[in-house]
PDB file of C-alpha atoms and ligand atoms in Angstrom:
ATOM      1  CA  MET B  25     127.613 102.967 106.179  1.00 95.00           C
ATOM      2  CA  ILE B  26     125.519 105.478 104.265  1.00 98.00           C
ATOM      3  CA  LEU B  27     125.009 108.825 105.993  1.00 98.00           C
ATOM      4  CA  VAL B  28     121.690 110.528 105.242  1.00 98.00           C
ATOM      5  CA  LEU B  29     121.543 114.196 106.181  1.00 98.00           C
ATOM      6  CA  GLY B  30     117.910 114.518 107.090  1.00 97.00           C
ATOM      7  CA  GLY B  31     115.128 116.601 108.545  1.00 94.00           C
ATOM      8  CA  THR B  32     112.709 115.959 105.677  1.00 94.00           C
ATOM      9  CA  ALA B  33     110.068 113.382 104.789  1.00 93.00           C
ATOM     10  CA  GLU B  34     112.215 112.231 101.842  1.00 96.00           C
ATOM     11  CA  ALA B  35     115.188 111.620 104.133  1.00 98.00           C
ATOM     12  CA  ARG B  36     113.006 109.479 106.388  1.00 97.00           C
ATOM     13  CA  GLU B  37     111.690 107.537 103.406  1.00 97.00           C
ATOM     14  CA  LEU B  38     115.204 106.962 102.092  1.00 98.00           C
ATOM     15  CA  ALA B  39     116.523 105.774 105.468  1.00 98.00           C
ATOM     16  CA  GLY B  40     113.540 103.426 105.749  1.00 98.00           C
ATOM     17  CA  ALA B  41     114.140 102.023 102.265  1.00 98.00           C
ATOM     18  CA  LEU B  42     117.879 101.528 102.882  1.00 97.00           C
ATOM     19  CA  HIS B  43     117.186  99.822 106.195  1.00 97.00           C
ATOM     20  CA  GLU B  44     114.644  97.607 104.456  1.00 96.00           C
ATOM     21  CA  ALA B  45     117.233  96.811 101.782  1.00 95.00           C
ATOM     22  CA  ARG B  46     119.674  95.779 104.552  1.00 94.00           C
ATOM     23  CA  VAL B  47     122.042  98.634 103.896  1.00 96.00           C
ATOM     24  CA  ALA B  48     123.600 100.109 107.050  1.00 96.00           C
ATOM     25  CA  VAL B  49     122.303 103.672 107.325  1.00 97.00           C
ATOM     26  CA  THR B  50     122.736 106.482 109.815  1.00 98.00           C
ATOM     27  CA  SER B  51     120.436 109.498 109.645  1.00 98.00           C
ATOM     28  CA  SER B  52     121.612 112.835 110.946  1.00 98.00           C
ATOM     29  CA  LEU B  53     119.155 115.384 112.361  1.00 97.00           C
ATOM     30  CA  ALA B  54     119.959 118.949 113.363  1.00 96.00           C
ATOM     31  CA  GLY B  55     118.034 118.607 116.618  1.00 93.00           C
ATOM     32  CA  ARG B  56     115.791 121.650 116.105  1.00 87.00           C
ATOM     33  CA  VAL B  57     112.528 119.780 116.747  1.00 84.00           C
ATOM     34  CA  SER B  58     112.085 118.368 120.230  1.00 82.00           C
ATOM     35  CA  ASN B  59     110.054 115.289 119.245  1.00 84.00           C
ATOM     36  CA  PRO B  60     111.093 114.527 115.647  1.00 85.00           C
ATOM     37  CA  ARG B  61     109.628 111.711 113.588  1.00 87.00           C
ATOM     38  CA  LEU B  62     112.524 109.282 113.669  1.00 93.00           C
ATOM     39  CA  PRO B  63     113.660 107.300 110.633  1.00 96.00           C
ATOM     40  CA  ALA B  64     114.513 103.595 110.645  1.00 96.00           C
ATOM     41  CA  GLY B  65     118.153 102.678 111.208  1.00 96.00           C
ATOM     42  CA  SER B  66     120.657 104.549 113.375  1.00 97.00           C
ATOM     43  CA  VAL B  67     120.063 108.194 114.176  1.00 97.00           C
ATOM     44  CA  ARG B  68     122.454 110.863 115.436  1.00 97.00           C
ATOM     45  CA  VAL B  69     121.331 114.321 116.488  1.00 97.00           C
ATOM     46  CA  GLY B  70     123.036 117.738 116.480  1.00 97.00           C
ATOM     47  CA  GLY B  71     125.434 119.778 114.362  1.00 98.00           C
ATOM     48  CA  PHE B  72     128.812 118.327 113.434  1.00 98.00           C
ATOM     49  CA  GLY B  73     130.714 121.540 114.169  1.00 98.00           C
ATOM     50  CA  GLY B  74     131.319 122.716 110.593  1.00 98.00           C
ATOM     51  CA  PRO B  75     132.782 121.166 107.448  1.00 98.00           C
ATOM     52  CA  ASP B  76     136.172 120.161 108.888  1.00 98.00           C
ATOM     53  CA  ALA B  77     134.544 118.370 111.798  1.00 98.00           C
ATOM     54  CA  LEU B  78     132.093 116.694 109.424  1.00 98.00           C
ATOM     55  CA  ALA B  79     135.013 115.531 107.238  1.00 98.00           C
ATOM     56  CA  ARG B  80     136.646 113.992 110.317  1.00 98.00           C
ATOM     57  CA  TRP B  81     133.331 112.377 111.309  1.00 98.00           C
ATOM     58  CA  LEU B  82     133.079 110.773 107.834  1.00 98.00           C
ATOM     59  CA  ALA B  83     136.666 109.510 107.918  1.00 97.00           C
ATOM     60  CA  ASP B  84     136.490 108.204 111.512  1.00 97.00           C
ATOM     61  CA  ARG B  85     133.403 106.136 110.711  1.00 96.00           C
ATOM     62  CA  ASP B  86     134.581 105.058 107.265  1.00 90.00           C
ATOM     63  CA  VAL B  87     131.376 106.403 105.694  1.00 97.00           C
ATOM     64  CA  ALA B  88     130.889 104.960 102.181  1.00 97.00           C
ATOM     65  CA  ALA B  89     128.693 107.746 100.813  1.00 98.00           C
ATOM     66  CA  VAL B  90     126.545 110.675 101.888  1.00 98.00           C
ATOM     67  CA  VAL B  91     123.051 111.625 100.720  1.00 98.00           C
ATOM     68  CA  ASP B  92     122.186 115.223 101.491  1.00 98.00           C
ATOM     69  CA  ALA B  93     118.403 115.040 101.799  1.00 98.00           C
ATOM     70  CA  THR B  94     118.048 118.213 103.875  1.00 97.00           C
ATOM     71  CA  HIS B  95     115.367 120.820 103.242  1.00 95.00           C
ATOM     72  CA  PRO B  96     115.808 123.040 100.151  1.00 96.00           C
ATOM     73  CA  PHE B  97     116.221 126.063 102.468  1.00 96.00           C
ATOM     74  CA  ALA B  98     118.834 124.462 104.763  1.00 96.00           C
ATOM     75  CA  GLN B  99     121.786 126.155 103.097  1.00 95.00           C
ATOM     76  CA  ARG B 100     124.618 125.805 105.580  1.00 97.00           C
ATOM     77  CA  ILE B 101     124.516 122.046 106.098  1.00 98.00           C
ATOM     78  CA  SER B 102     124.506 121.468 102.311  1.00 98.00           C
ATOM     79  CA  ALA B 103     127.526 123.736 101.849  1.00 97.00           C
ATOM     80  CA  SER B 104     129.214 121.970 104.745  1.00 98.00           C
ATOM     81  CA  ALA B 105     128.471 118.524 103.251  1.00 98.00           C
ATOM     82  CA  ALA B 106     129.850 119.533  99.844  1.00 98.00           C
ATOM     83  CA  GLN B 107     133.090 120.794 101.392  1.00 98.00           C
ATOM     84  CA  ALA B 108     133.480 117.881 103.817  1.00 98.00           C
ATOM     85  CA  CYS B 109     132.832 115.178 101.205  1.00 98.00           C
ATOM     86  CA  THR B 110     135.347 116.737  98.815  1.00 98.00           C
ATOM     87  CA  SER B 111     138.062 116.887 101.460  1.00 97.00           C
ATOM     88  CA  ALA B 112     137.297 113.401 102.831  1.00 98.00           C
ATOM     89  CA  GLY B 113     136.950 111.878  99.337  1.00 97.00           C
ATOM     90  CA  VAL B 114     133.442 110.565 100.068  1.00 98.00           C
ATOM     91  CA  PRO B 115     130.814 110.472  97.263  1.00 98.00           C
ATOM     92  CA  LEU B 116     127.933 112.888  97.804  1.00 98.00           C
ATOM     93  CA  LEU B 117     124.458 112.953  96.283  1.00 98.00           C
ATOM     94  CA  ARG B 118     121.862 115.659  96.792  1.00 98.00           C
ATOM     95  CA  LEU B 119     118.249 114.451  97.062  1.00 98.00           C
ATOM     96  CA  GLN B 120     116.053 117.461  96.432  1.00 96.00           C
ATOM     97  CA  ARG B 121     112.361 117.478  95.674  1.00 94.00           C
ATOM     98  CA  PRO B 122     111.412 119.702  92.720  1.00 95.00           C
ATOM     99  CA  GLY B 123     110.100 123.167  93.485  1.00 97.00           C
ATOM    100  CA  TRP B 124     106.475 124.129  92.964  1.00 98.00           C
ATOM    101  CA  SER B 125     105.288 125.654  89.716  1.00 96.00           C
ATOM    102  CA  GLU B 126     102.369 127.930  89.036  1.00 96.00           C
ATOM    103  CA  GLN B 127      99.108 126.616  87.688  1.00 96.00           C
ATOM    104  CA  PRO B 128      96.258 128.437  85.992  1.00 96.00           C
ATOM    105  CA  GLY B 129      94.443 130.550  88.562  1.00 94.00           C
ATOM    106  CA  ASP B 130      97.486 131.087  90.772  1.00 98.00           C
ATOM    107  CA  ARG B 131      98.406 134.612  91.848  1.00 97.00           C
ATOM    108  CA  TRP B 132     102.001 134.095  92.945  1.00 98.00           C
ATOM    109  CA  HIS B 133     104.531 136.810  93.734  1.00 98.00           C
ATOM    110  CA  TRP B 134     108.058 135.391  93.709  1.00 98.00           C
ATOM    111  CA  VAL B 135     110.523 137.060  96.076  1.00 98.00           C
ATOM    112  CA  ALA B 136     114.214 136.484  96.795  1.00 98.00           C
ATOM    113  CA  ASP B 137     114.108 136.098 100.572  1.00 97.00           C
ATOM    114  CA  LEU B 138     112.072 136.594 103.737  1.00 98.00           C
ATOM    115  CA  ASP B 139     112.887 140.325 103.945  1.00 98.00           C
ATOM    116  CA  ALA B 140     111.471 140.811 100.467  1.00 98.00           C
ATOM    117  CA  ALA B 141     108.421 138.762 101.458  1.00 98.00           C
ATOM    118  CA  ALA B 142     107.847 141.051 104.451  1.00 98.00           C
ATOM    119  CA  ARG B 143     108.046 144.098 102.173  1.00 98.00           C
ATOM    120  CA  ALA B 144     105.543 142.562  99.725  1.00 98.00           C
ATOM    121  CA  VAL B 145     102.907 141.632 102.306  1.00 98.00           C
ATOM    122  CA  PRO B 146     101.233 144.987 103.174  1.00 97.00           C
ATOM    123  CA  ALA B 147     100.133 145.601  99.572  1.00 97.00           C
ATOM    124  CA  LEU B 148      98.474 142.176  99.297  1.00 97.00           C
ATOM    125  CA  GLY B 149      96.263 141.764 102.340  1.00 95.00           C
ATOM    126  CA  GLU B 150      95.573 142.711 105.938  1.00 97.00           C
ATOM    127  CA  ARG B 151      95.176 139.153 107.197  1.00 98.00           C
ATOM    128  CA  VAL B 152      97.984 136.828 106.184  1.00 98.00           C
ATOM    129  CA  LEU B 153      98.768 133.156 106.699  1.00 98.00           C
ATOM    130  CA  LEU B 154     102.527 132.892 107.298  1.00 98.00           C
ATOM    131  CA  THR B 155     103.983 129.395 106.811  1.00 98.00           C
ATOM    132  CA  THR B 156     107.693 130.051 106.273  1.00 97.00           C
ATOM    133  CA  GLY B 157     108.753 128.079 109.364  1.00 95.00           C
ATOM    134  CA  ARG B 158     109.996 129.209 112.743  1.00 93.00           C
ATOM    135  CA  GLN B 159     113.418 130.359 111.571  1.00 93.00           C
ATOM    136  CA  GLY B 160     113.628 133.825 110.053  1.00 95.00           C
ATOM    137  CA  LEU B 161     110.288 135.054 111.416  1.00 98.00           C
ATOM    138  CA  SER B 162     111.991 138.198 112.725  1.00 98.00           C
ATOM    139  CA  ALA B 163     111.906 139.442 109.113  1.00 98.00           C
ATOM    140  CA  PHE B 164     108.196 140.113 109.713  1.00 98.00           C
ATOM    141  CA  ALA B 165     108.554 141.660 113.192  1.00 98.00           C
ATOM    142  CA  ALA B 166     108.366 145.228 111.879  1.00 97.00           C
ATOM    143  CA  VAL B 167     105.233 144.680 109.763  1.00 97.00           C
ATOM    144  CA  ARG B 168     102.793 146.552 111.990  1.00 96.00           C
ATOM    145  CA  ASP B 169      99.571 146.922 110.019  1.00 94.00           C
ATOM    146  CA  THR B 170      99.093 143.303 108.965  1.00 98.00           C
ATOM    147  CA  TRP B 171      97.594 140.572 111.147  1.00 98.00           C
ATOM    148  CA  PHE B 172      99.435 137.245 110.765  1.00 98.00           C
ATOM    149  CA  LEU B 173      98.353 133.704 111.429  1.00 98.00           C
ATOM    150  CA  VAL B 174     101.823 132.240 112.051  1.00 98.00           C
ATOM    151  CA  ARG B 175     101.860 128.483 111.543  1.00 98.00           C
ATOM    152  CA  CYS B 176     104.927 126.444 112.415  1.00 95.00           C
ATOM    153  CA  VAL B 177     105.890 123.093 113.914  1.00 91.00           C
ATOM    154  CA  GLN B 178     107.446 124.376 117.090  1.00 91.00           C
ATOM    155  CA  GLN B 179     107.429 127.522 119.240  1.00 94.00           C
ATOM    156  CA  PRO B 180     109.501 130.217 117.499  1.00 96.00           C
ATOM    157  CA  ASP B 181     112.217 131.945 119.490  1.00 94.00           C
ATOM    158  CA  GLU B 182     112.483 135.038 117.280  1.00 96.00           C
ATOM    159  CA  PRO B 183     110.469 138.246 117.642  1.00 97.00           C
ATOM    160  CA  LEU B 184     107.067 138.038 115.960  1.00 97.00           C
ATOM    161  CA  PRO B 185     104.986 140.785 114.350  1.00 97.00           C
ATOM    162  CA  PRO B 186     102.917 142.797 116.847  1.00 97.00           C
ATOM    163  CA  ARG B 187      99.573 141.559 115.477  1.00 98.00           C
ATOM    164  CA  HIS B 188      99.577 137.785 115.197  1.00 98.00           C
ATOM    165  CA  ARG B 189      98.199 134.477 116.367  1.00 98.00           C
ATOM    166  CA  LEU B 190     100.485 131.463 116.648  1.00 98.00           C
ATOM    167  CA  LEU B 191      99.310 128.080 115.418  1.00 98.00           C
ATOM    168  CA  LEU B 192     101.608 125.151 116.239  1.00 96.00           C
ATOM    169  CA  SER B 193     100.991 122.299 113.820  1.00 94.00           C
ATOM    170  CA  ARG B 194     103.037 119.883 111.760  1.00 88.00           C
ATOM    171  CA  GLY B 195     100.252 118.630 109.558  1.00 86.00           C
ATOM    172  CA  PRO B 196      99.449 116.628 107.553  1.00 87.00           C
ATOM    173  CA  PHE B 197      97.520 119.392 105.822  1.00 96.00           C
ATOM    174  CA  THR B 198      94.559 118.719 103.543  1.00 97.00           C
ATOM    175  CA  LEU B 199      92.803 120.937 101.033  1.00 98.00           C
ATOM    176  CA  ALA B 200      89.609 120.879 103.130  1.00 98.00           C
ATOM    177  CA  GLY B 201      91.572 121.773 106.254  1.00 98.00           C
ATOM    178  CA  GLU B 202      93.425 124.625 104.570  1.00 98.00           C
ATOM    179  CA  LEU B 203      90.201 126.032 103.103  1.00 98.00           C
ATOM    180  CA  ALA B 204      88.574 125.908 106.552  1.00 98.00           C
ATOM    181  CA  LEU B 205      91.571 127.696 108.077  1.00 98.00           C
ATOM    182  CA  ILE B 206      91.497 130.405 105.400  1.00 98.00           C
ATOM    183  CA  ASP B 207      87.767 130.935 105.867  1.00 98.00           C
ATOM    184  CA  GLU B 208      87.823 130.845 109.664  1.00 98.00           C
ATOM    185  CA  HIS B 209      90.546 133.494 109.899  1.00 98.00           C
ATOM    186  CA  ARG B 210      89.406 135.511 106.866  1.00 98.00           C
ATOM    187  CA  ILE B 211      92.855 135.125 105.341  1.00 98.00           C
ATOM    188  CA  GLU B 212      93.564 137.447 102.397  1.00 98.00           C
ATOM    189  CA  ALA B 213      97.079 136.354 101.414  1.00 98.00           C
ATOM    190  CA  LEU B 214      99.587 133.573 102.027  1.00 98.00           C
ATOM    191  CA  VAL B 215     103.371 133.656 102.512  1.00 98.00           C
ATOM    192  CA  CYS B 216     105.451 130.503 102.071  1.00 98.00           C
ATOM    193  CA  LYS B 217     108.793 129.164 100.885  1.00 98.00           C
ATOM    194  CA  ASP B 218     109.173 127.170  97.664  1.00 98.00           C
ATOM    195  CA  SER B 219     109.621 124.004  99.712  1.00 96.00           C
ATOM    196  CA  GLY B 220     108.162 121.831  96.951  1.00 96.00           C
ATOM    197  CA  GLY B 221     106.732 118.338  97.250  1.00 91.00           C
ATOM    198  CA  PRO B 222     103.278 117.030  98.108  1.00 91.00           C
ATOM    199  CA  HIS B 223     103.416 117.265 101.909  1.00 88.00           C
ATOM    200  CA  THR B 224     102.630 120.979 102.273  1.00 92.00           C
ATOM    201  CA  ASP B 225     101.128 121.963  98.930  1.00 96.00           C
ATOM    202  CA  ALA B 226      97.461 121.860 100.031  1.00 98.00           C
ATOM    203  CA  LYS B 227      97.715 125.514 101.091  1.00 98.00           C
ATOM    204  CA  LEU B 228      98.592 126.460  97.504  1.00 98.00           C
ATOM    205  CA  ALA B 229      95.555 124.632  96.145  1.00 98.00           C
ATOM    206  CA  ALA B 230      93.429 126.342  98.796  1.00 98.00           C
ATOM    207  CA  ALA B 231      94.811 129.782  97.889  1.00 98.00           C
ATOM    208  CA  ARG B 232      94.057 129.030  94.212  1.00 98.00           C
ATOM    209  CA  GLU B 233      90.509 128.023  95.074  1.00 98.00           C
ATOM    210  CA  ARG B 234      89.944 131.225  97.073  1.00 98.00           C
ATOM    211  CA  ALA B 235      91.854 133.347  94.464  1.00 98.00           C
ATOM    212  CA  LEU B 236      94.261 134.592  97.156  1.00 98.00           C
ATOM    213  CA  PRO B 237      97.681 136.062  96.367  1.00 98.00           C
ATOM    214  CA  VAL B 238     100.685 134.002  97.483  1.00 98.00           C
ATOM    215  CA  VAL B 239     104.101 135.447  98.270  1.00 98.00           C
ATOM    216  CA  ILE B 240     106.546 132.645  97.577  1.00 98.00           C
ATOM    217  CA  VAL B 241     110.214 132.757  98.539  1.00 98.00           C
ATOM    218  CA  ARG B 242     112.649 131.421  95.949  1.00 98.00           C
ATOM    219  CA  ARG B 243     115.065 128.683  96.927  1.00 97.00           C
ATOM    220  CA  PRO B 244     118.554 129.800  97.906  1.00 95.00           C
ATOM    221  CA  PRO B 245     121.511 128.752  95.737  1.00 92.00           C
ATOM    222  CA  ARG B 246     123.046 125.346  96.366  1.00 87.00           C
ATOM    223  CA  PRO B 247     126.520 123.921  95.855  1.00 91.00           C
ATOM    224  CA  ALA B 248     126.919 122.227  92.466  1.00 92.00           C
ATOM    225  CA  VAL B 249     126.728 118.538  93.371  1.00 96.00           C
ATOM    226  CA  ALA B 250     125.153 115.536  91.645  1.00 97.00           C
ATOM    227  CA  SER B 251     121.425 115.651  92.358  1.00 97.00           C
ATOM    228  CA  VAL B 252     118.322 113.525  92.031  1.00 98.00           C
ATOM    229  CA  ALA B 253     114.684 114.404  92.660  1.00 97.00           C
ATOM    230  CA  SER B 254     113.261 111.116  93.890  1.00 96.00           C
ATOM    231  CA  VAL B 255     113.816 108.752  96.791  1.00 97.00           C
ATOM    232  CA  ALA B 256     113.945 105.823  94.329  1.00 98.00           C
ATOM    233  CA  GLU B 257     116.909 107.362  92.470  1.00 98.00           C
ATOM    234  CA  ALA B 258     118.707 108.157  95.721  1.00 98.00           C
ATOM    235  CA  LEU B 259     118.091 104.608  96.938  1.00 98.00           C
ATOM    236  CA  ALA B 260     119.617 103.116  93.789  1.00 97.00           C
ATOM    237  CA  TRP B 261     122.650 105.417  94.086  1.00 98.00           C
ATOM    238  CA  ALA B 262     123.168 104.668  97.781  1.00 98.00           C
ATOM    239  CA  ARG B 263     122.837 100.928  97.257  1.00 96.00           C
ATOM    240  CA  ALA B 264     125.438 101.099  94.510  1.00 96.00           C
ATOM    241  CA  HIS B 265     127.816 102.938  96.854  1.00 96.00           C
ATOM    242  CA  ALA B 266     127.215 100.820  99.962  1.00 93.00           C
ATOM    243  CA  ARG B 267     130.125  98.584 100.816  1.00 79.00           C
ATOM    244  CA  ASP B 268     129.702  94.861 100.452  1.00 66.00           C
ATOM    245  CA  GLY B 269     129.246  93.105 103.756  1.00 59.00           C
ATOM    246  CA  GLU B 270     127.898  96.180 105.539  1.00 65.00           C
ATOM    247  CA  VAL B 271     124.513  95.109 106.776  1.00 59.00           C
ATOM    248  CA  HIS B 272     122.538  96.513 109.635  1.00 58.00           C
ATOM    249  CA  ALA B 273     122.518  94.813 112.996  1.00 50.00           C
ATOM    250  CA  ARG B 274     119.309  92.812 112.623  1.00 48.00           C
ATOM    251  CA  ASP B 275     120.543  91.110 109.474  1.00 46.00           C
ATOM    252  CA  ALA B 276     124.043  90.653 110.825  1.00 46.00           C
ATOM    253  CA  HIS B 277     122.546  88.650 113.694  1.00 43.00           C
ATOM    254  CA  ALA B 278     120.313  86.772 111.286  1.00 38.00           C
ATOM    255  CA  GLY B 279     123.515  85.625 109.640  1.00 32.00           C
TER     256      GLY B 279
HETATM  257  P1  NAP V 649     121.169 125.070 108.106  1.00 79.28           P
HETATM  258  O1  NAP V 649     121.023 126.535 108.312  1.00 79.28           O
HETATM  259  O2  NAP V 649     121.667 124.578 106.816  1.00 79.28           O
HETATM  260  O3  NAP V 649     122.119 124.456 109.223  1.00 79.28           O
HETATM  261  C1  NAP V 649     122.609 125.163 110.344  1.00 79.28           C
HETATM  262  C2  NAP V 649     123.511 124.210 111.095  1.00 79.28           C
HETATM  263  O4  NAP V 649     122.743 123.180 111.714  1.00 79.28           O
HETATM  264  C3  NAP V 649     124.493 123.479 110.189  1.00 79.28           C
HETATM  265  O5  NAP V 649     125.623 124.273 109.958  1.00 79.28           O
HETATM  266  C4  NAP V 649     124.753 122.225 110.974  1.00 79.28           C
HETATM  267  O6  NAP V 649     125.621 122.459 112.072  1.00 79.28           O
HETATM  268  C5  NAP V 649     123.419 121.927 111.605  1.00 79.28           C
HETATM  269  N1  NAP V 649     122.591 121.002 110.795  1.00 79.28           N
HETATM  270  C6  NAP V 649     121.620 121.309 109.905  1.00 79.28           C
HETATM  271  N2  NAP V 649     121.065 120.207 109.426  1.00 79.28           N
HETATM  272  C7  NAP V 649     121.699 119.171 110.000  1.00 79.28           C
HETATM  273  C8  NAP V 649     121.555 117.777 109.928  1.00 79.28           C
HETATM  274  N3  NAP V 649     120.617 117.205 109.121  1.00 79.28           N
HETATM  275  N4  NAP V 649     122.380 117.004 110.682  1.00 79.28           N
HETATM  276  C9  NAP V 649     123.306 117.574 111.495  1.00 79.28           C
HETATM  277  N5  NAP V 649     123.472 118.887 111.616  1.00 79.28           N
HETATM  278  C10 NAP V 649     122.671 119.689 110.884  1.00 79.28           C
HETATM  279  O7  NAP V 649     119.806 124.315 108.404  1.00 79.28           O
HETATM  280  P2  NAP V 649     118.417 124.844 108.982  1.00 79.28           P
HETATM  281  O8  NAP V 649     117.752 125.661 107.929  1.00 79.28           O
HETATM  282  O9  NAP V 649     118.681 125.406 110.341  1.00 79.28           O
HETATM  283  O10 NAP V 649     117.633 123.471 109.082  1.00 79.28           O
HETATM  284  C11 NAP V 649     117.925 122.548 110.114  1.00 79.28           C
HETATM  285  C12 NAP V 649     117.318 121.202 109.786  1.00 79.28           C
HETATM  286  O11 NAP V 649     115.911 121.344 109.652  1.00 79.28           O
HETATM  287  C13 NAP V 649     117.844 120.609 108.481  1.00 79.28           C
HETATM  288  O12 NAP V 649     118.274 119.294 108.747  1.00 79.28           O
HETATM  289  C14 NAP V 649     116.658 120.639 107.525  1.00 79.28           C
HETATM  290  O13 NAP V 649     116.605 119.503 106.707  1.00 79.28           O
HETATM  291  C15 NAP V 649     115.463 120.765 108.451  1.00 79.28           C
HETATM  292  N6  NAP V 649     114.422 121.647 107.902  1.00 79.28           N
HETATM  293  C16 NAP V 649     114.716 122.930 107.559  1.00 79.28           C
HETATM  294  C17 NAP V 649     113.717 123.745 107.024  1.00 79.28           C
HETATM  295  C18 NAP V 649     114.009 125.157 106.602  1.00 79.28           C
HETATM  296  O14 NAP V 649     113.080 125.839 106.100  1.00 79.28           O
HETATM  297  N7  NAP V 649     115.234 125.656 106.716  1.00 79.28           N
HETATM  298  C19 NAP V 649     112.415 123.226 106.878  1.00 79.28           C
HETATM  299  C20 NAP V 649     112.150 121.899 107.253  1.00 79.28           C
HETATM  300  C21 NAP V 649     113.161 121.120 107.764  1.00 79.28           C
HETATM  301  P3  NAP V 649     127.219 122.213 112.003  1.00 79.28           P
HETATM  302  O15 NAP V 649     127.746 123.294 111.105  1.00 79.28           O
HETATM  303  O16 NAP V 649     127.612 122.345 113.425  1.00 79.28           O
HETATM  304  O17 NAP V 649     127.439 120.841 111.443  1.00 79.28           O
END
């Protein structure tokens, strides 16, 4: 069985492609979102209990290989996967979408983390669209003079800045939609993570079109493991590592 550590669109695509290719696949989700979009194949939900427990999980289920397709900012699970795969002797591949890069007209301010983003905001605008996700929002709780439109998938459980409006939405986001949002709320600056990929980049095009500054949080460091940037490459790798004879249930029944 191939284990896909998920929580991203790419992880879902990969699980779907493996399932389609008749490779037995289990996707693992952290369980943060109450109604996640589920991938094809088997799904398990919740933390493993750290790297040692993950190593045991891999050994107990005779996992052939692991693809870490978690979000570029999900640091702990990637570190855990690297450690667990080394100790269990299971091949590991990191599937990570490339980060975003500036284009002509962009006014980006790169910062190291959310605290630095919160410090950068007051100088850039009084009305800010904040799209860094529900985790880590407390970094902005002490920013008193800025009004934030806080957009995230699910209700945050951290303290929010005193002046804000919460917008729960998981997209998909379009350029027209992002421009309308910016105009409706008279947004003057944007804060986001360098998540990369095409699923959430419309806000960057909208900021470019309105000449708004963007505070963009750099990706955290990752363990040094073999990496690919596309689902197609990860699919080829996983297929090559899948054990012969391991097919998913539908095909097993089909003979
Ligand atoms: P994290 O800080 O790296 O992980 C915290 C703990 O949650 C891990 O130690 C692990 O628990 C558990 N965990 C995380 N991902 C898991 C997975 N795919 N399967 C099983 N357990 C998992 O991660 P995070 O930043 O909280 O993100 C959680 C999930 O949301 C990730 O799967 C990620 O792909 C997705 N996501 C994150 C972001 C973001 O900005 N961080 C954005 C979009 C989606 P144990 O130590 O107990 O195993």
